PDB file of C-alpha atoms in Angstrom:
ATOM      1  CA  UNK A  13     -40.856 -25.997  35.521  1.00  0.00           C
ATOM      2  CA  UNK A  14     -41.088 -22.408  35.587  1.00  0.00           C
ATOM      3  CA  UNK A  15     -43.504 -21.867  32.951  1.00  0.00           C
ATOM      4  CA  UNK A  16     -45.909 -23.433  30.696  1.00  0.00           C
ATOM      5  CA  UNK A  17     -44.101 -24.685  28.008  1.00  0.00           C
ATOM      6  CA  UNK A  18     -41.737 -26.599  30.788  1.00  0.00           C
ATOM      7  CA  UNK A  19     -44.586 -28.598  31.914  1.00  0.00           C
ATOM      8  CA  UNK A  20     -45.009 -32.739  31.695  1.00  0.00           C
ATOM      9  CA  UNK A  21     -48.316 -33.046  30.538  1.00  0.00           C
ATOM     10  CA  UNK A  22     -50.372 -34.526  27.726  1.00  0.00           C
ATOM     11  CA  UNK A  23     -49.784 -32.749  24.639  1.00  0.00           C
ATOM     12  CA  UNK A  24     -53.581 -32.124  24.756  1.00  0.00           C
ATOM     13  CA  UNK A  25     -53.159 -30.538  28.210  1.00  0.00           C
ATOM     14  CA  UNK A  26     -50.336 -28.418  27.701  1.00  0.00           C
ATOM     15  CA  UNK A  27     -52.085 -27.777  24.258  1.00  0.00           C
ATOM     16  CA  UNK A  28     -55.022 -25.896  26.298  1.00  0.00           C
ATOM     17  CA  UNK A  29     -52.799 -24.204  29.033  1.00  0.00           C
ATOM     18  CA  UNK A  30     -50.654 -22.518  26.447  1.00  0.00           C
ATOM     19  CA  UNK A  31     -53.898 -21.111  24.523  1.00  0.00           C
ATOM     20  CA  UNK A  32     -54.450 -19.368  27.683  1.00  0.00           C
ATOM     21  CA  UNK A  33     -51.240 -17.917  28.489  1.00  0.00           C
ATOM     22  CA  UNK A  34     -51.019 -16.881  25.055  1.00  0.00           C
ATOM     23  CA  UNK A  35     -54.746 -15.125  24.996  1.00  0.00           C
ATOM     24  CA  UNK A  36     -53.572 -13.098  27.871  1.00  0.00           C
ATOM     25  CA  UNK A  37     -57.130 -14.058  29.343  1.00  0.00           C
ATOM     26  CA  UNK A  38     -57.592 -16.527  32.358  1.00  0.00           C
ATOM     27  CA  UNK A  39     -60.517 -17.993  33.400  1.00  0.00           C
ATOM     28  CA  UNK A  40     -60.499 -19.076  37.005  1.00  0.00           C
ATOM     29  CA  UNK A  41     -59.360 -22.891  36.379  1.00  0.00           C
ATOM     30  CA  UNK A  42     -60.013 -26.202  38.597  1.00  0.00           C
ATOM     31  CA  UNK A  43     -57.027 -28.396  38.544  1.00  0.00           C
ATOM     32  CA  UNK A  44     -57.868 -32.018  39.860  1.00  0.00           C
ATOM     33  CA  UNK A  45     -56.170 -35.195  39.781  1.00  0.00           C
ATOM     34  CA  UNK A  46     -53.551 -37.585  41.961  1.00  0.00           C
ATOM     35  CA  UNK A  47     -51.015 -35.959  44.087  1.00  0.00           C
ATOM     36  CA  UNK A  48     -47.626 -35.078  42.984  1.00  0.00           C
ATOM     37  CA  UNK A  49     -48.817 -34.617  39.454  1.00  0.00           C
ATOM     38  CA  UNK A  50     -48.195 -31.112  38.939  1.00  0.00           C
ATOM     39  CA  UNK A  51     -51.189 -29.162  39.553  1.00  0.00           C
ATOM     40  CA  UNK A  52     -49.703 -26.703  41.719  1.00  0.00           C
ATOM     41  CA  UNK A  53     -46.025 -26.185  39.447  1.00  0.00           C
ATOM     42  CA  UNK A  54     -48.875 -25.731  36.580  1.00  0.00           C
ATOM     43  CA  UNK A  55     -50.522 -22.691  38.649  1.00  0.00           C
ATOM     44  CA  UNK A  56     -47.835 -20.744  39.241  1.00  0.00           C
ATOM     45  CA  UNK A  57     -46.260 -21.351  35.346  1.00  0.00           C
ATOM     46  CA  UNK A  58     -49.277 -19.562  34.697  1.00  0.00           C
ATOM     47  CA  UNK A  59     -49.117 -17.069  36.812  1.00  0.00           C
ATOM     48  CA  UNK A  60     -45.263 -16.183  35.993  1.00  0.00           C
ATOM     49  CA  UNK A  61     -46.550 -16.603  32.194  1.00  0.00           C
ATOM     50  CA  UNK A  62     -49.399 -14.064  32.381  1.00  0.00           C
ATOM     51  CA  UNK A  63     -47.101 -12.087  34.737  1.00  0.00           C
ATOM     52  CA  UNK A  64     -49.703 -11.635  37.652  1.00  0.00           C
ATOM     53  CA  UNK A  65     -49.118 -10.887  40.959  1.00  0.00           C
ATOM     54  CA  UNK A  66     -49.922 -14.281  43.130  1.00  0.00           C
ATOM     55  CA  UNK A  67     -51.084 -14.594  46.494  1.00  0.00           C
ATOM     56  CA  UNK A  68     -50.739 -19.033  47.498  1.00  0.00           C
ATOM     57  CA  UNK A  69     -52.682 -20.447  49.856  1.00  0.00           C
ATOM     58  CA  UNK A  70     -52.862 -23.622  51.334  1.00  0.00           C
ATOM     59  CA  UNK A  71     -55.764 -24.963  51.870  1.00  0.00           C
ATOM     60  CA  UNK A  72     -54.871 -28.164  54.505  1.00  0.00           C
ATOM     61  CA  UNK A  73     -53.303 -24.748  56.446  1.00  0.00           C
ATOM     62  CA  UNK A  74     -55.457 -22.066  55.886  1.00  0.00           C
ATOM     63  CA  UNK A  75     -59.149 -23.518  56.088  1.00  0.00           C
ATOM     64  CA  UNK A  76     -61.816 -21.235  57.619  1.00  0.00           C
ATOM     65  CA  UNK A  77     -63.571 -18.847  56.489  1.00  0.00           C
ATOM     66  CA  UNK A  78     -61.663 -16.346  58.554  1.00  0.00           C
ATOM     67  CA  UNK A  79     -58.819 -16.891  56.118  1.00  0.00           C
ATOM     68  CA  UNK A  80     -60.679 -16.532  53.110  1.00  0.00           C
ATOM     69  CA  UNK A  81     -62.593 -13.294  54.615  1.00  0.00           C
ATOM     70  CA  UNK A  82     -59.175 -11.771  55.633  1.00  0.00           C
ATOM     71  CA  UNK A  83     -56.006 -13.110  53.577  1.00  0.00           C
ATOM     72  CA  UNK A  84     -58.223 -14.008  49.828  1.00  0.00           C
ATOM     73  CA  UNK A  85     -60.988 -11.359  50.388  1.00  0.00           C
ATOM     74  CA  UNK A  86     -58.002  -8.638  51.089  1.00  0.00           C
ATOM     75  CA  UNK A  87     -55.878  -9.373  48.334  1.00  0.00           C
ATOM     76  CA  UNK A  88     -58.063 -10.410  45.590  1.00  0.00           C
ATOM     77  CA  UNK A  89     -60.188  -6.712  46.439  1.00  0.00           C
ATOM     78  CA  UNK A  90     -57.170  -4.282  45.467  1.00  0.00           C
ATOM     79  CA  UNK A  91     -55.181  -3.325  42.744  1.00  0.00           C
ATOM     80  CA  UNK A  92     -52.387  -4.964  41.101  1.00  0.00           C
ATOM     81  CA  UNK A  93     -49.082  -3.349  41.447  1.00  0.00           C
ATOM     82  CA  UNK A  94     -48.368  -4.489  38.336  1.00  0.00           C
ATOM     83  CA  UNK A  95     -51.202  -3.223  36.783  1.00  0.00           C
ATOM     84  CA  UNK A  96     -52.446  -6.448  35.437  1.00  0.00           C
ATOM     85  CA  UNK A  97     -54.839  -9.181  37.204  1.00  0.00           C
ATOM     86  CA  UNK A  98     -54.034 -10.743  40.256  1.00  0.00           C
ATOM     87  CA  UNK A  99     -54.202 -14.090  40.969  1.00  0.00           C
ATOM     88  CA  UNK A 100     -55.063 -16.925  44.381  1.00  0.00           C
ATOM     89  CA  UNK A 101     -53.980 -19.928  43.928  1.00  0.00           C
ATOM     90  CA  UNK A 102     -55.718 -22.236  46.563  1.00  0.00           C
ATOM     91  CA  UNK A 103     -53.514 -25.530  46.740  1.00  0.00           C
ATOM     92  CA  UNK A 104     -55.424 -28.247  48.479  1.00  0.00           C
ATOM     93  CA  UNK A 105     -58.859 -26.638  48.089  1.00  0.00           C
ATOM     94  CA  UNK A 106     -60.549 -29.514  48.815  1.00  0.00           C
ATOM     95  CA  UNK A 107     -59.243 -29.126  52.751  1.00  0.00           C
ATOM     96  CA  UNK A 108     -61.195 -25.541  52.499  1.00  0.00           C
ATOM     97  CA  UNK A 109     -64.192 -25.791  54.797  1.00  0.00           C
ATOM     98  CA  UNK A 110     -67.893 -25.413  52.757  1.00  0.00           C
ATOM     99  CA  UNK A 111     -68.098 -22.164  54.778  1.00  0.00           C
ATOM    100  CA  UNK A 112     -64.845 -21.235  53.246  1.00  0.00           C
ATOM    101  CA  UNK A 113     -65.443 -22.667  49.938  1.00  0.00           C
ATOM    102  CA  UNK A 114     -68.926 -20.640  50.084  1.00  0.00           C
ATOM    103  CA  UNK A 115     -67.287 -17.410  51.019  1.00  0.00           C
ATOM    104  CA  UNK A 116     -64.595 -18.002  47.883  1.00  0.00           C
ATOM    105  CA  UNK A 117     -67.856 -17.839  45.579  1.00  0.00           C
ATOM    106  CA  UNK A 118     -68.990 -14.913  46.803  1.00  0.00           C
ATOM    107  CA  UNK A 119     -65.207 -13.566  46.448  1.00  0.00           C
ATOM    108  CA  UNK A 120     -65.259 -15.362  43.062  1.00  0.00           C
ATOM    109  CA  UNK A 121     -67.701 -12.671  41.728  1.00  0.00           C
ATOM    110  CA  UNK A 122     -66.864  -9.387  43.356  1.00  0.00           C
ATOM    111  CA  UNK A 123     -63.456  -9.046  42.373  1.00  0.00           C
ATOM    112  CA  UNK A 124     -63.708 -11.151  38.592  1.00  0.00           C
ATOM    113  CA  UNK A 125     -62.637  -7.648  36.712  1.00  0.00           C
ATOM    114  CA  UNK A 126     -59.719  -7.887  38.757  1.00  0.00           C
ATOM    115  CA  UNK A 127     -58.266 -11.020  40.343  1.00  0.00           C
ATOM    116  CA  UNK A 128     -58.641 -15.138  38.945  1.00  0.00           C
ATOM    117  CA  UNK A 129     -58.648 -18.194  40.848  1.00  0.00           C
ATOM    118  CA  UNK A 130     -56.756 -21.427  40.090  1.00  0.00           C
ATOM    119  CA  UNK A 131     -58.140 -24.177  42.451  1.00  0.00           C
ATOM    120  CA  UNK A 132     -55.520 -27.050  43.012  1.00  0.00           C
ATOM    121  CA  UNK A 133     -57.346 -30.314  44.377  1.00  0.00           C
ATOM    122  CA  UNK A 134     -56.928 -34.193  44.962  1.00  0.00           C
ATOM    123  CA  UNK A 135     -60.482 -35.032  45.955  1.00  0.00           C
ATOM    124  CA  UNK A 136     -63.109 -32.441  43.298  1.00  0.00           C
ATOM    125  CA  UNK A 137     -66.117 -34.227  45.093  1.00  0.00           C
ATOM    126  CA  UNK A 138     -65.207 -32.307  48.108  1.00  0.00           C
ATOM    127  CA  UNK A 139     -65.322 -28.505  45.816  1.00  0.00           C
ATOM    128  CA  UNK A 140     -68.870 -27.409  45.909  1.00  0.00           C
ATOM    129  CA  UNK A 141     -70.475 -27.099  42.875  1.00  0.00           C
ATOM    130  CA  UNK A 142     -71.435 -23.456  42.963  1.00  0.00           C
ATOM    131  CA  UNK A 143     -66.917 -23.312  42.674  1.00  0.00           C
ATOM    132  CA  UNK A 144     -67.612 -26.019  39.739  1.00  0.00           C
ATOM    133  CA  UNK A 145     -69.391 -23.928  37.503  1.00  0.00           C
ATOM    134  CA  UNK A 146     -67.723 -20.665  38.139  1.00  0.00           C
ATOM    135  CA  UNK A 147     -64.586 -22.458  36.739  1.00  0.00           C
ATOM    136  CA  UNK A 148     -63.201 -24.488  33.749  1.00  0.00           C
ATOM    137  CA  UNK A 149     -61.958 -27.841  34.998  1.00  0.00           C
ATOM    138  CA  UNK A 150     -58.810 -29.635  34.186  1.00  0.00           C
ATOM    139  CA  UNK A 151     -58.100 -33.111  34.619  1.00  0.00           C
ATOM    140  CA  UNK A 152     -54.508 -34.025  35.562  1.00  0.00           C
ATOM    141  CA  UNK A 153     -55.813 -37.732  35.714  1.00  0.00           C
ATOM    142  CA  UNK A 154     -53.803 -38.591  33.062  1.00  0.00           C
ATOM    143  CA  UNK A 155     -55.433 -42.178  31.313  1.00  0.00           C
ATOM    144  CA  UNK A 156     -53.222 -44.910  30.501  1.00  0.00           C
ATOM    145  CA  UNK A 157     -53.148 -43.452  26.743  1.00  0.00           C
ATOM    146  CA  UNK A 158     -50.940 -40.980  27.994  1.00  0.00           C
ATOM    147  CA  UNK A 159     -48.197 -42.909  29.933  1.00  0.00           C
ATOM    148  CA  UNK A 160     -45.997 -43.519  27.097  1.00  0.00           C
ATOM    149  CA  UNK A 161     -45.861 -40.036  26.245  1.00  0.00           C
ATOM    150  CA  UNK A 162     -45.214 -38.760  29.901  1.00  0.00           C
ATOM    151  CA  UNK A 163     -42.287 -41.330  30.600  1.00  0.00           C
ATOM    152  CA  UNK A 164     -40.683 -39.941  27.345  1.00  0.00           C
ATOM    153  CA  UNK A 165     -40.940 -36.216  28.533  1.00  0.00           C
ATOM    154  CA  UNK A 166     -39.789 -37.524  31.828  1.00  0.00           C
ATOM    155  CA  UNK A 167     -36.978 -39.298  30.498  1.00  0.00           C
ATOM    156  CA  UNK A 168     -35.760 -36.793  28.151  1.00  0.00           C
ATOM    157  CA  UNK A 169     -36.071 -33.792  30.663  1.00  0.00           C
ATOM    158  CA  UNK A 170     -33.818 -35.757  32.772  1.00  0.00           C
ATOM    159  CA  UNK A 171     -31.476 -36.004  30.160  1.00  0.00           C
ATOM    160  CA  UNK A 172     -31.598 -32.691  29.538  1.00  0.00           C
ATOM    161  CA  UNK A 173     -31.326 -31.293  32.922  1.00  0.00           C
ATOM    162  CA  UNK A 174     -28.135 -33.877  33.293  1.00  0.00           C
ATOM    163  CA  UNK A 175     -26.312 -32.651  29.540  1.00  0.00           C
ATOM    164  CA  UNK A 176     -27.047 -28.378  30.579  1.00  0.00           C
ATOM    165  CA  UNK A 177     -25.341 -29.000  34.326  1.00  0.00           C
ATOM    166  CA  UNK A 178     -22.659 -31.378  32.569  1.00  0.00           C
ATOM    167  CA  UNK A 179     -23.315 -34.502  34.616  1.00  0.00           C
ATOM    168  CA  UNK A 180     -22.054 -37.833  33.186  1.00  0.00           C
ATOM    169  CA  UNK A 181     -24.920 -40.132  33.284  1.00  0.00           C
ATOM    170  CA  UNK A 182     -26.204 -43.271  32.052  1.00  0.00           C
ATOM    171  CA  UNK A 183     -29.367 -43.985  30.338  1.00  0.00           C
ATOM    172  CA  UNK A 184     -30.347 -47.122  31.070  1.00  0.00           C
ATOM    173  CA  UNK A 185     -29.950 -46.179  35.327  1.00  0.00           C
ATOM    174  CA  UNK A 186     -32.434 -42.656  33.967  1.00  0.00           C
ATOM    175  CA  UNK A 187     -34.965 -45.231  32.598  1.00  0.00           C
ATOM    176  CA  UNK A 188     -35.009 -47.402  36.144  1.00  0.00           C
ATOM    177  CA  UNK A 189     -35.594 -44.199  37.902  1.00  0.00           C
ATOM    178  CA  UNK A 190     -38.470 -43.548  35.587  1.00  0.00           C
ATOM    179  CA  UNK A 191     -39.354 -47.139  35.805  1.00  0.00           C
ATOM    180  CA  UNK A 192     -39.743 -46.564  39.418  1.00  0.00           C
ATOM    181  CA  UNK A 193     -42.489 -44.661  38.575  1.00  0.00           C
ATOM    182  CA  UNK A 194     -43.324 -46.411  35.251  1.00  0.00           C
ATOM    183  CA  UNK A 195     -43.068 -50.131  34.995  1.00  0.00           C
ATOM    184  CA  UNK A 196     -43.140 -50.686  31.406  1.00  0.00           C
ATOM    185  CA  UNK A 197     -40.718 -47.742  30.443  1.00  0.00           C
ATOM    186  CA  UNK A 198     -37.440 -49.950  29.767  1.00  0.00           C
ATOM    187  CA  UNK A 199     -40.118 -51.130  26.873  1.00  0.00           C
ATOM    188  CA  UNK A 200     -40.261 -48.181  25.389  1.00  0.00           C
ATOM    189  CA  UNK A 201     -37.000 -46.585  25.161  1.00  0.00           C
ATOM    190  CA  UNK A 202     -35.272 -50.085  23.827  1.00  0.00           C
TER     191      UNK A 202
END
């Protein structure tokens, strides 16, 4: 997915990420859940959507405090080419050290008329809380209420993707891929 509306997410979810592209206003944002789920596709959909220039960093790479002082610090600090806000996504923040993560909130506040933060993380126990409550959180810990209506975006953006590149395909092999990830998916879709 390139942008929000793209996403696989509870309608909820998706709900709330499009009321912020569409404000044109970001708060920085906490993304937490499983890996794999789409925290870090989400971040930059919104960062295409609001048209921002983005600076990524990995966090299970770039973990001291030298990188935050040096590649965050430095980019968050100037101007946008663009003209707009920039924005850091830090993918596996939760790998930052607490020196780094204490930097980031100092960084957090200096440069808020002028850069955002999207925090991507697996573990939020390991984000100190002063990064907590200078962000909104949201949960890609999708309950159990939502699995039925995941599989069916799953299923038909498989289909989808298959009909617009003209591949022949059968559904019932699409649902055991997504029943791979899904046990009771044939259920559904029969």
């Amino acid at each position: 997915p390139l942008n929000i509306q793209d996403i696989i997410a509870p309608k909820d979810t998706v709900k709330l990420l499009n009321k912020i592209v569409s404000s044109g206003e970001m708060p920085n944002l906490l993304l937490y859940g499983s890996a794999g789920i789409g925290k870090t596709t989400t971040a930059r959909a919104i960062g295409k959507d609001l048209q921002m220039d983005v600076k990524y960093i990995n966090g299970s790479l770039e973990t001291s405090i030298d990188n935050i002082r040096n590649d965050v610090r430095t980019f968050a600090t100037t101007n946008s080419l663009m003209g707009g806000k920039k924005l850091v996504i830090l993918d596996e923040a939760d790998r930052i050290s607490a020196q780094g993560q204490d930097a980031l909130k100092v960084v957090l506040e200096e440069t808020a008329d002028i850069a955002r933060f999207i925090f991507c993380t697996n573990n939020m126990q390991k984000i100190i809380d002063p990064l907590h409550s200078r962000c909104s959180l949201i949960s890609f810990n999708y309950a159990s209420k939502h699995t039925k209506e995941i599989m069916l975006q799953y299923f038909k953006r498989v289909c989808f993707i298959l009909d617009n590149e003209q591949v022949p395909y059968d559904k019932k092999l699409i649902a055991g891929f997504i029943q791979n990830l899904y046990p009771d998916f044939r259920k559904i879709i029969n």
